[in-house]
Short mmCIF file of C-alpha atoms and ligand atoms in Angstrom, two decimals:
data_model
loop_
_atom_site.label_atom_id
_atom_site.label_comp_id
_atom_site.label_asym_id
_atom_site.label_seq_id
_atom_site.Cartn_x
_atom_site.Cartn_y
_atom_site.Cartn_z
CA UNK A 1 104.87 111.40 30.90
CA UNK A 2 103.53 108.23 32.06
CA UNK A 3 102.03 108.55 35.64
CA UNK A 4 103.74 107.34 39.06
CA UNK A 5 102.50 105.20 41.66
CA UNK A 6 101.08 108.04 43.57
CA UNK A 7 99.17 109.18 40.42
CA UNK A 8 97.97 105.39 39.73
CA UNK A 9 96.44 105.59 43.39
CA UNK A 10 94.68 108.77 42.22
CA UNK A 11 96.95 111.22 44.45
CA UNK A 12 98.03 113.96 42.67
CA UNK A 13 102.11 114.37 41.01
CA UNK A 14 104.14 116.09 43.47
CA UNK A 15 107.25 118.23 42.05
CA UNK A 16 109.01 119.13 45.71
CA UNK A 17 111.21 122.25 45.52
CA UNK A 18 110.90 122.97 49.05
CA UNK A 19 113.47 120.86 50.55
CA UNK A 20 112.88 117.75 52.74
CA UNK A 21 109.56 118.20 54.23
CA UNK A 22 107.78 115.25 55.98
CA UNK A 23 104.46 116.53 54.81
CA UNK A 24 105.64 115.93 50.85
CA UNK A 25 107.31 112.72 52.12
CA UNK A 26 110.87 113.79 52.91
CA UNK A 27 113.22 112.61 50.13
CA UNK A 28 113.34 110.31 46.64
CA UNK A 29 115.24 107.22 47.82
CA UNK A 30 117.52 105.94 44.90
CA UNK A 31 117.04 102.86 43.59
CA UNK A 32 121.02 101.41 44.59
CA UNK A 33 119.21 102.03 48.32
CA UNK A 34 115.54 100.29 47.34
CA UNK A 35 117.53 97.59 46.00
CA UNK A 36 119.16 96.70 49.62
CA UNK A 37 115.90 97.47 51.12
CA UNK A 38 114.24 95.01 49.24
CA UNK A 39 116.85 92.62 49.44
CA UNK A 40 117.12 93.22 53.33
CA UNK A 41 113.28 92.68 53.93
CA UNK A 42 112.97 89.33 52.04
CA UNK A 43 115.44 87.52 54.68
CA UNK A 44 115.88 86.47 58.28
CA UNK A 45 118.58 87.75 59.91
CA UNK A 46 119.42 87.79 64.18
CA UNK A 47 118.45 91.73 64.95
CA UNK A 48 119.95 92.47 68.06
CA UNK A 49 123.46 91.63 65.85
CA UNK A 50 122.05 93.65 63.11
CA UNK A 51 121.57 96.19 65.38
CA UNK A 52 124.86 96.34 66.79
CA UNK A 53 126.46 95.78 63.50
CA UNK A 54 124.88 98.84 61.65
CA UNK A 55 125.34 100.92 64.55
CA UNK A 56 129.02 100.20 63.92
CA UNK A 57 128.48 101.05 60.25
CA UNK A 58 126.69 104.39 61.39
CA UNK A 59 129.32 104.83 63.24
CA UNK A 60 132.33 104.76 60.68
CA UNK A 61 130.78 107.83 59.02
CA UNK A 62 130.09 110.06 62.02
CA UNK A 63 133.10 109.24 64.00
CA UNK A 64 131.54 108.28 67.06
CA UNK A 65 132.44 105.23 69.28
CA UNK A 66 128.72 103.49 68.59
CA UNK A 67 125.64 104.49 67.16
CA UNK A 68 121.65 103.06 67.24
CA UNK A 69 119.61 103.30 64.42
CA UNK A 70 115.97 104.70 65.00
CA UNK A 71 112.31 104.85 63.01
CA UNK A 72 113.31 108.62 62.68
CA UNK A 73 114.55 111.63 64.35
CA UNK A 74 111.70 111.74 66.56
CA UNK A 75 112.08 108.19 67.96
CA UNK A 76 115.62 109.42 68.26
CA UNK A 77 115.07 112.23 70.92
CA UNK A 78 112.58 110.23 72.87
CA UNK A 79 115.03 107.27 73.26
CA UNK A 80 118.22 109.29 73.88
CA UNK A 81 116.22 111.43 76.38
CA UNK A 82 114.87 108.18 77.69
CA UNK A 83 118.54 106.58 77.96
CA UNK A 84 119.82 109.52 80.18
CA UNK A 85 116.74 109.26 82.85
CA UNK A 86 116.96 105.37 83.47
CA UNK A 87 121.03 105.29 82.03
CA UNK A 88 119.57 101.80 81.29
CA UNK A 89 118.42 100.46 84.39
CA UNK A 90 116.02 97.73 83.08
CA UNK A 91 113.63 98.68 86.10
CA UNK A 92 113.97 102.36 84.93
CA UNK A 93 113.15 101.60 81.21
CA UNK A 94 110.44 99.25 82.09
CA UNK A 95 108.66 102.26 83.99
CA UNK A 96 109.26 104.90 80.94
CA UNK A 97 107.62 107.38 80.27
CA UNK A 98 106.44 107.79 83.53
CA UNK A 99 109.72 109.03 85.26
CA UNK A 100 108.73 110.25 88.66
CA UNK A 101 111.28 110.38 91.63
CA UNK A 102 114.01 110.47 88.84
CA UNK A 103 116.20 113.30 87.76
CA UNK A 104 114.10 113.45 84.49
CA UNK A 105 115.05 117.50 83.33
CA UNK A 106 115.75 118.36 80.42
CA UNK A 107 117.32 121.70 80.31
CA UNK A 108 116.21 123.22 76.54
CA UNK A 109 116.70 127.36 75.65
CA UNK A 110 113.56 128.51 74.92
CA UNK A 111 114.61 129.70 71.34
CA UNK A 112 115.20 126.47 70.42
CA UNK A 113 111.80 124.80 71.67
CA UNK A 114 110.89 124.38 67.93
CA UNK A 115 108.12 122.60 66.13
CA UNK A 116 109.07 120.64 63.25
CA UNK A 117 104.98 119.34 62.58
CA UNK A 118 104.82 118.29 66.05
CA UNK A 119 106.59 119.88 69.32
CA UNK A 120 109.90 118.91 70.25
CA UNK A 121 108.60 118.91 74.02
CA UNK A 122 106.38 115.68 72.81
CA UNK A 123 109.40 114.00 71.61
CA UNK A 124 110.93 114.62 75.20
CA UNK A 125 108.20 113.91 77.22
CA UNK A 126 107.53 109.85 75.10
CA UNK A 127 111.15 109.54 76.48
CA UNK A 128 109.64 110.78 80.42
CA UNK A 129 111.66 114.40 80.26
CA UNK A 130 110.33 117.08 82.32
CA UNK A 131 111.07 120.36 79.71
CA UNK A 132 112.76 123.18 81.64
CA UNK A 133 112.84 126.31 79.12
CA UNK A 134 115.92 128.87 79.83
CA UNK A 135 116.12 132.04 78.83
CA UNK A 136 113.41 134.36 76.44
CA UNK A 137 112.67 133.73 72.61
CA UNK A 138 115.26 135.99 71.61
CA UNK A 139 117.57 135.96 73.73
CA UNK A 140 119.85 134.35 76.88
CA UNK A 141 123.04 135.02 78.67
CA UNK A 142 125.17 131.53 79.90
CA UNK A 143 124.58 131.83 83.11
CA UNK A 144 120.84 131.43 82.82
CA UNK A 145 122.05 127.96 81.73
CA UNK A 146 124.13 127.49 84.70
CA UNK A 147 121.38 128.43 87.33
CA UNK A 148 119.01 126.47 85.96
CA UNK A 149 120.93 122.96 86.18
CA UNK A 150 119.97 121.08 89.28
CA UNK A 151 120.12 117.60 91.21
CA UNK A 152 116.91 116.78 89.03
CA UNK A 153 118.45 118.19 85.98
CA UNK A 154 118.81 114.38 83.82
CA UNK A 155 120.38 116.18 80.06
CA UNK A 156 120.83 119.55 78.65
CA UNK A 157 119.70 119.71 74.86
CA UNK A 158 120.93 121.67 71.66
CA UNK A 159 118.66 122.41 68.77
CA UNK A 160 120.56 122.77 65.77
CA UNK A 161 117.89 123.57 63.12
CA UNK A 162 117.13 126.24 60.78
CA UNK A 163 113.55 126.25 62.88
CA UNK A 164 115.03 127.75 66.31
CA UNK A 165 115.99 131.27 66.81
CA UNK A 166 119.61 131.65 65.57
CA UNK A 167 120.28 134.93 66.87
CA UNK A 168 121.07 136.06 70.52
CA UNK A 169 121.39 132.14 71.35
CA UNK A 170 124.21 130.20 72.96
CA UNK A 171 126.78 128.69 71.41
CA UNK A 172 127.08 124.81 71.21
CA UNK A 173 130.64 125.41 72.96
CA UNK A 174 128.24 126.76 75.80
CA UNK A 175 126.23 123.76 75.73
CA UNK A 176 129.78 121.65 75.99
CA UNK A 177 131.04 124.04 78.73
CA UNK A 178 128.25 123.89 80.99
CA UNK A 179 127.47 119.73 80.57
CA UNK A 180 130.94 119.27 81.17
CA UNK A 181 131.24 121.73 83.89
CA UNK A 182 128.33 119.69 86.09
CA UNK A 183 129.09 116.39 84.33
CA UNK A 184 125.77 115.93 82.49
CA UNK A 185 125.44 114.39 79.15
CA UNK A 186 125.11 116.65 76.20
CA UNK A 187 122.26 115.70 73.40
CA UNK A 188 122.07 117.55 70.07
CA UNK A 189 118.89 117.60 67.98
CA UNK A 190 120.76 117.72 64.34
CA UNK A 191 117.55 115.81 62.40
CA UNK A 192 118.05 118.05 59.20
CA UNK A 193 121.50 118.74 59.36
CA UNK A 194 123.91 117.03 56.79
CA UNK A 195 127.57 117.26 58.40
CA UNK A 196 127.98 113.42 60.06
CA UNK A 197 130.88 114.59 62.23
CA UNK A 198 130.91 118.13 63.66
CA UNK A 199 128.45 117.85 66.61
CA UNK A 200 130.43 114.35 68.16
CA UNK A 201 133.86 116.02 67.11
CA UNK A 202 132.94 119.17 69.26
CA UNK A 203 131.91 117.52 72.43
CA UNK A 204 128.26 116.40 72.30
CA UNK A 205 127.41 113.04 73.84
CA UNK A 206 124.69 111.86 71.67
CA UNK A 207 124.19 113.59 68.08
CA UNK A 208 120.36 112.59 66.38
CA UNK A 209 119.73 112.79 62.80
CA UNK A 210 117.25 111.56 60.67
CA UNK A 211 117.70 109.70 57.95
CA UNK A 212 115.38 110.55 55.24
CA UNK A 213 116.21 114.23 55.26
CA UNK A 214 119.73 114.85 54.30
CA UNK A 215 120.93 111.09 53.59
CA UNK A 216 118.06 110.16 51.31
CA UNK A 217 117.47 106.95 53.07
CA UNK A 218 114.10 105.22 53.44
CA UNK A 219 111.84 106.70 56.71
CA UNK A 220 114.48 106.12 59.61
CA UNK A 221 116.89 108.08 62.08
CA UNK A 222 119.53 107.09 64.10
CA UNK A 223 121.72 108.14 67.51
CA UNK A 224 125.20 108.86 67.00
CA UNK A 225 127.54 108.97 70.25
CA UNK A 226 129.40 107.34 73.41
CA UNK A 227 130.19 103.85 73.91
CA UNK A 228 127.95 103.63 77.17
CA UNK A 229 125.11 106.02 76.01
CA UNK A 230 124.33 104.25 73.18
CA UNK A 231 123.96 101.34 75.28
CA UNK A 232 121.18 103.11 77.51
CA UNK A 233 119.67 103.94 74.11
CA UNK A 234 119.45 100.49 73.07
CA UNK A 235 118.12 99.21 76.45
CA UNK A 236 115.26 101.12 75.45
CA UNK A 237 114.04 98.30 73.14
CA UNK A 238 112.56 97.07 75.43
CA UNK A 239 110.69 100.14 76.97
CA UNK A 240 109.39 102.80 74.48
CA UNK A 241 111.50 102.24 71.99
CA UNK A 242 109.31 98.69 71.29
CA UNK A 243 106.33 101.43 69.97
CA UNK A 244 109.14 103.28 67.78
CA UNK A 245 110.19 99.66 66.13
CA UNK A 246 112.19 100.39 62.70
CA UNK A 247 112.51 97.21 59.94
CA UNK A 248 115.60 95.29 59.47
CA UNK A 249 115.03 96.25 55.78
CA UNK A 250 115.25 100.23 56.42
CA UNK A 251 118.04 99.61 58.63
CA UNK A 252 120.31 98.01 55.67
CA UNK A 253 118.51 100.97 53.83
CA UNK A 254 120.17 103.39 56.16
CA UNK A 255 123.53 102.02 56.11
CA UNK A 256 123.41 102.20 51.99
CA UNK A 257 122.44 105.58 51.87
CA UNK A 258 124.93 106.90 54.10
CA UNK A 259 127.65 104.91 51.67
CA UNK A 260 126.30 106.60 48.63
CA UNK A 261 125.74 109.92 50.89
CA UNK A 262 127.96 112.48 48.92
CA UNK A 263 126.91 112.33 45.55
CA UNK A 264 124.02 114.66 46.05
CA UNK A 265 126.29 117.16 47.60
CA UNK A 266 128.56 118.17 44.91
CA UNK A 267 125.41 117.91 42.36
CA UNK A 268 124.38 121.31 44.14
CA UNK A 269 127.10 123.61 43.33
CA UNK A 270 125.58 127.47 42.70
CA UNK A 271 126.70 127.50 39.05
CA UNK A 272 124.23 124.52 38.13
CA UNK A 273 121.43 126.91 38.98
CA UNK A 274 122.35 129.58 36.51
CA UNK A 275 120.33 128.18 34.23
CA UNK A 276 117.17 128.78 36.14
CA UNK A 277 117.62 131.58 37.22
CA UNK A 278 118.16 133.77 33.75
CA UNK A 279 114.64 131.41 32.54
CA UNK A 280 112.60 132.99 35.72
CA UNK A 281 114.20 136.54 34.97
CA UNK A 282 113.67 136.76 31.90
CA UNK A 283 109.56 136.03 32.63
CA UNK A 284 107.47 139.30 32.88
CA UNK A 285 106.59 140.20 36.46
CA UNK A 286 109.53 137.60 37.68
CA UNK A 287 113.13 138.06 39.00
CA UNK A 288 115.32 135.23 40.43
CA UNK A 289 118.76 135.38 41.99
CA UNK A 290 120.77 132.09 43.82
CA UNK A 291 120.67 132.41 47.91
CA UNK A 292 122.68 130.16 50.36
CA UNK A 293 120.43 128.35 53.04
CA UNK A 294 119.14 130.73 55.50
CA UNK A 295 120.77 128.38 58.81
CA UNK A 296 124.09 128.56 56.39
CA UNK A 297 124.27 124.74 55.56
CA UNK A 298 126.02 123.86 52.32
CA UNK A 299 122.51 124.64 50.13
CA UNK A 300 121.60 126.99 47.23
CA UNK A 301 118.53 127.54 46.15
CA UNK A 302 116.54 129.79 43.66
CA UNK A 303 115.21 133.06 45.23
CA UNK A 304 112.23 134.01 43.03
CA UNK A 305 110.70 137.95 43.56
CA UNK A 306 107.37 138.58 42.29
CA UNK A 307 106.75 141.92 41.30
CA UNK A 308 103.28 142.82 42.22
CA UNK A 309 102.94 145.92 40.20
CA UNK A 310 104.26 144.60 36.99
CA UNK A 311 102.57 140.92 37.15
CA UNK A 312 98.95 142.15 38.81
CA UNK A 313 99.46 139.62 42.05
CA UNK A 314 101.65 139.00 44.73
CA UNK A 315 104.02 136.48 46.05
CA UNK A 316 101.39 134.87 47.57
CA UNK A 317 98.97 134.47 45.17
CA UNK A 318 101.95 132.39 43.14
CA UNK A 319 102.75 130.53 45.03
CA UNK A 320 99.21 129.07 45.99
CA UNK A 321 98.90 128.75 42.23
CA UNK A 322 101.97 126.74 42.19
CA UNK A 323 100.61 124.58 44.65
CA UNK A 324 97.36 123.78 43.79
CA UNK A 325 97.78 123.46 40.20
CA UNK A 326 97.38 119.86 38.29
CA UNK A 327 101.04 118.92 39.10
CA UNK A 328 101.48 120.43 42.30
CA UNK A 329 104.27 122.34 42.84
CA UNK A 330 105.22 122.95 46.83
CA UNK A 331 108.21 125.98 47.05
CA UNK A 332 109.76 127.29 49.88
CA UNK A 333 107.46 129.89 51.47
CA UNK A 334 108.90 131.10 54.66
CA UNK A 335 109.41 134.69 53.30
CA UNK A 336 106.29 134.95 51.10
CA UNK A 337 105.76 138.26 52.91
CA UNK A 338 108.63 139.67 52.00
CA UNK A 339 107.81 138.66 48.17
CA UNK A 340 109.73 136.26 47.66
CA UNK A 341 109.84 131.97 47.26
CA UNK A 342 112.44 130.08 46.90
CA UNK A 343 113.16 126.51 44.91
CA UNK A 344 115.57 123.91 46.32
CA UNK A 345 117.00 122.11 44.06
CA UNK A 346 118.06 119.05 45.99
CA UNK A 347 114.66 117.37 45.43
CA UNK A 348 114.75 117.89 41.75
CA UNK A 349 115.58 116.47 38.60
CA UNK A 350 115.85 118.72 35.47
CA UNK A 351 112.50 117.62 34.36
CA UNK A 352 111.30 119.18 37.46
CA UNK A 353 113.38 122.05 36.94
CA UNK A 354 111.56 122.75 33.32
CA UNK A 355 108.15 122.05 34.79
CA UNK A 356 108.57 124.80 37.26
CA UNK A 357 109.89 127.20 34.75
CA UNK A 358 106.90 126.38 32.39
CA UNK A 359 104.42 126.72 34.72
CA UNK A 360 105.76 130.14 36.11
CA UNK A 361 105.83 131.20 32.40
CA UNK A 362 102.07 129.94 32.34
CA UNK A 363 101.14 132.21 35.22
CA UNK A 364 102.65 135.24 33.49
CA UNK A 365 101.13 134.69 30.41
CA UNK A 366 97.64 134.43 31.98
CA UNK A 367 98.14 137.33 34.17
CA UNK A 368 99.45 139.34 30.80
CA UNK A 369 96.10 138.46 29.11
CA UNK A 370 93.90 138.93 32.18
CA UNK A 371 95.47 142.84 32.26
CA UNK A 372 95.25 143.87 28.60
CA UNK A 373 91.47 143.52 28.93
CA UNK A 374 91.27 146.02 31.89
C1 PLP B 1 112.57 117.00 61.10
C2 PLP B 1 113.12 117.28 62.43
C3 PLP B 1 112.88 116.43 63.51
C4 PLP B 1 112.02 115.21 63.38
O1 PLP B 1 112.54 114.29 62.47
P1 PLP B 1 111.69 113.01 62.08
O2 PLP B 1 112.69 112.09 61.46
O3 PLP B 1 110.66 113.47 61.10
O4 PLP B 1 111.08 112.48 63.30
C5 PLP B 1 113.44 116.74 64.73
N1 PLP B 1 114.19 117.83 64.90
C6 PLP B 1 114.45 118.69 63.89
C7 PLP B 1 115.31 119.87 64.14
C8 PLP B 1 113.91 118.45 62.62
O5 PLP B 1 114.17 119.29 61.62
#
């Protein structure tokens, strides 16, 4: 195989079956989406129309009255968070992040005060929120919502992520409930999430995603939600949000790749894996079975057990193998403790898939040979 760009640098070949992880460099953007990149970036073009224009696009896909497109999810939560402290008062946004004397809370359960490589409280606090936790890790009741909104109280916050707690939490319907109960907007942290619609459809004010994690876009985010909030948002361009600056070209990028958004989808139905998983089971030492996404989303991956006593090393050991190999292959490795890996297949091609098989085989076959002479 000839080498990739990454390679001709003198980084090492990345094969990413652990999802879409910032630290691997989130997702593979196709080349229909490069191509309006590229295309975008070598013109002029007025950007507060461009602005407005592909929040418009953004917004034919997630239903929402307007939309603003950000450098990523991060940028996203600071600005909305920003947006509902100053509610676009240029004197307000000129002052951000410093906030004081304004209702800057931000009311987040303390289950869902996640870190996704850097705290969700930083993202808050670059947009001047004050964090107000409710409830324990593992568990809160609705009314320790209610009691904790106040006069300073400036948003309440839902984490939808497969990094918060997801049992003993509130609902989003809570969330809904209780903003509209003491009129306060509603934001919802869905960076990783890949369903454009639910979180406006069910009542939120002001829905973040990212782009380069579900939609395969180049590095970018964007705020989906009301008319008037995402016009507080985009006041914030010239605040904070001037330090958070995305390109023209990776806002065209954006809108592309939530047109072609759809595709991958249906090209990870269950039966696809099949394949995989009889080639791991039938390795000594190896079992594999298909599991759905732990947070429930639409994903199937590869569950691979190691069996310690018949392969002579654990889960563990694998899957640092795996990873610091000549090719280096990064798996899913929440539940390494419990034995197990898992490969996600949305960041794969079946070259990928065979390389992974191979080099699993590899291990086996060294660990045979490495026990017959004991
Ligand atoms: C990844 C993630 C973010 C941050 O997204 P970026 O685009 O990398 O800034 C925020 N919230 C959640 C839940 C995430 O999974």
């Amino acid at each position: 195989m000839s080498q990739n760009i990454y390679q001709r640098l003198g980084l090492k070949r990345v094969i990413n079956a652990c999802g879409k992880m910032t630290i691997l460099g989130v997702s593979a953007v196709s080349p229909e989406v490069m191509a309006a990149t590229a295309e975008a970036a070598g013109a002029f073009v007025e950007i507060d129309a461009l602005v407005d224009r592909t929040g418009e696009l953004v917004s034919t896909h997630t239903g929402a009255q307007d939309s603003y497109i950000t450098s990523c999810a991060s940028a996203g939560i600071a600005i909305a968070v920003a947006a509902v402290i100053t509610r676009g008062e240029p004197d307000r946004v000129a002052m951000m992040p410093d906030s004081a004397g304004m209702a800057n809370e931000i009311l987040i359960l303390r289950g869902h005060n996640i870190d996704y490589g850097a705290p969700i409280t930083s993202a808050i606090r670059l947009g001047g929120g004050r964090i107000v936790e409710v409830g324990q890790s593992n568990l809160v009741a609705r009314w320790q919502l209610e009691k904790a909104v106040s006069e300073r109280t400036a948003a309440l916050l839902f984490v939808k992520s497969h990094h918060s707690v997801q049992k003993g939490m509130l609902t989003l319907e809570d969330f809904v409930a209780v903003a509209k109960q003491f009129q306060l907007p509603l934001i919802v942290d869905a960076a990783a999430e890949e369903d454009l619609r639910q979180y406006v459809a069910r009542g939120a004010d002001m829905v973040i995603y990212s782009g380069a994690k579900a939609f395969n876009a180049p590095t970018s985010g964007f705020i989906t939600g009301g008319r008037e909030w995402i016009r507080c948002c985009k006041a914030q361009h010239h605040g904070i949000a001037r330090a958070m600056k995305i390109g023209k070209e990776n806002m065209v990028g954006l809108v592309k790749a939530l047109e072609l958004y759809g595709e991958g989808i249906a090209n990870m139905t269950p039966e696809k894996l099949i394949p995989t998983v009889e080639a791991i089971s039938a390795l000594r030492g190896f079992s594999a079975e298909i599991e759905q996404d732990e947070a429930g989303r639409e994903i199937w991956r590869v569950q691979v057990r190691v069996h310690p006593d018949i392969l002579g090393i654990d889960a563990r050991q694998v899957e640092a193998m795996l990873r610091t190999g000549d090719i280096a292959i990064y798996t899913r490795r929440y539940f390494l403790h419990q034995g197990v890996f898992s490969i996600d297949p949305r960041t794969l091609d079946q070259h990928d898939l065979t390389t992974i098989v191979e080099r699993l085989a590899q291990i086996a076959g060294e660990q045979e040979k490495h026990y017959a002479k004991h």
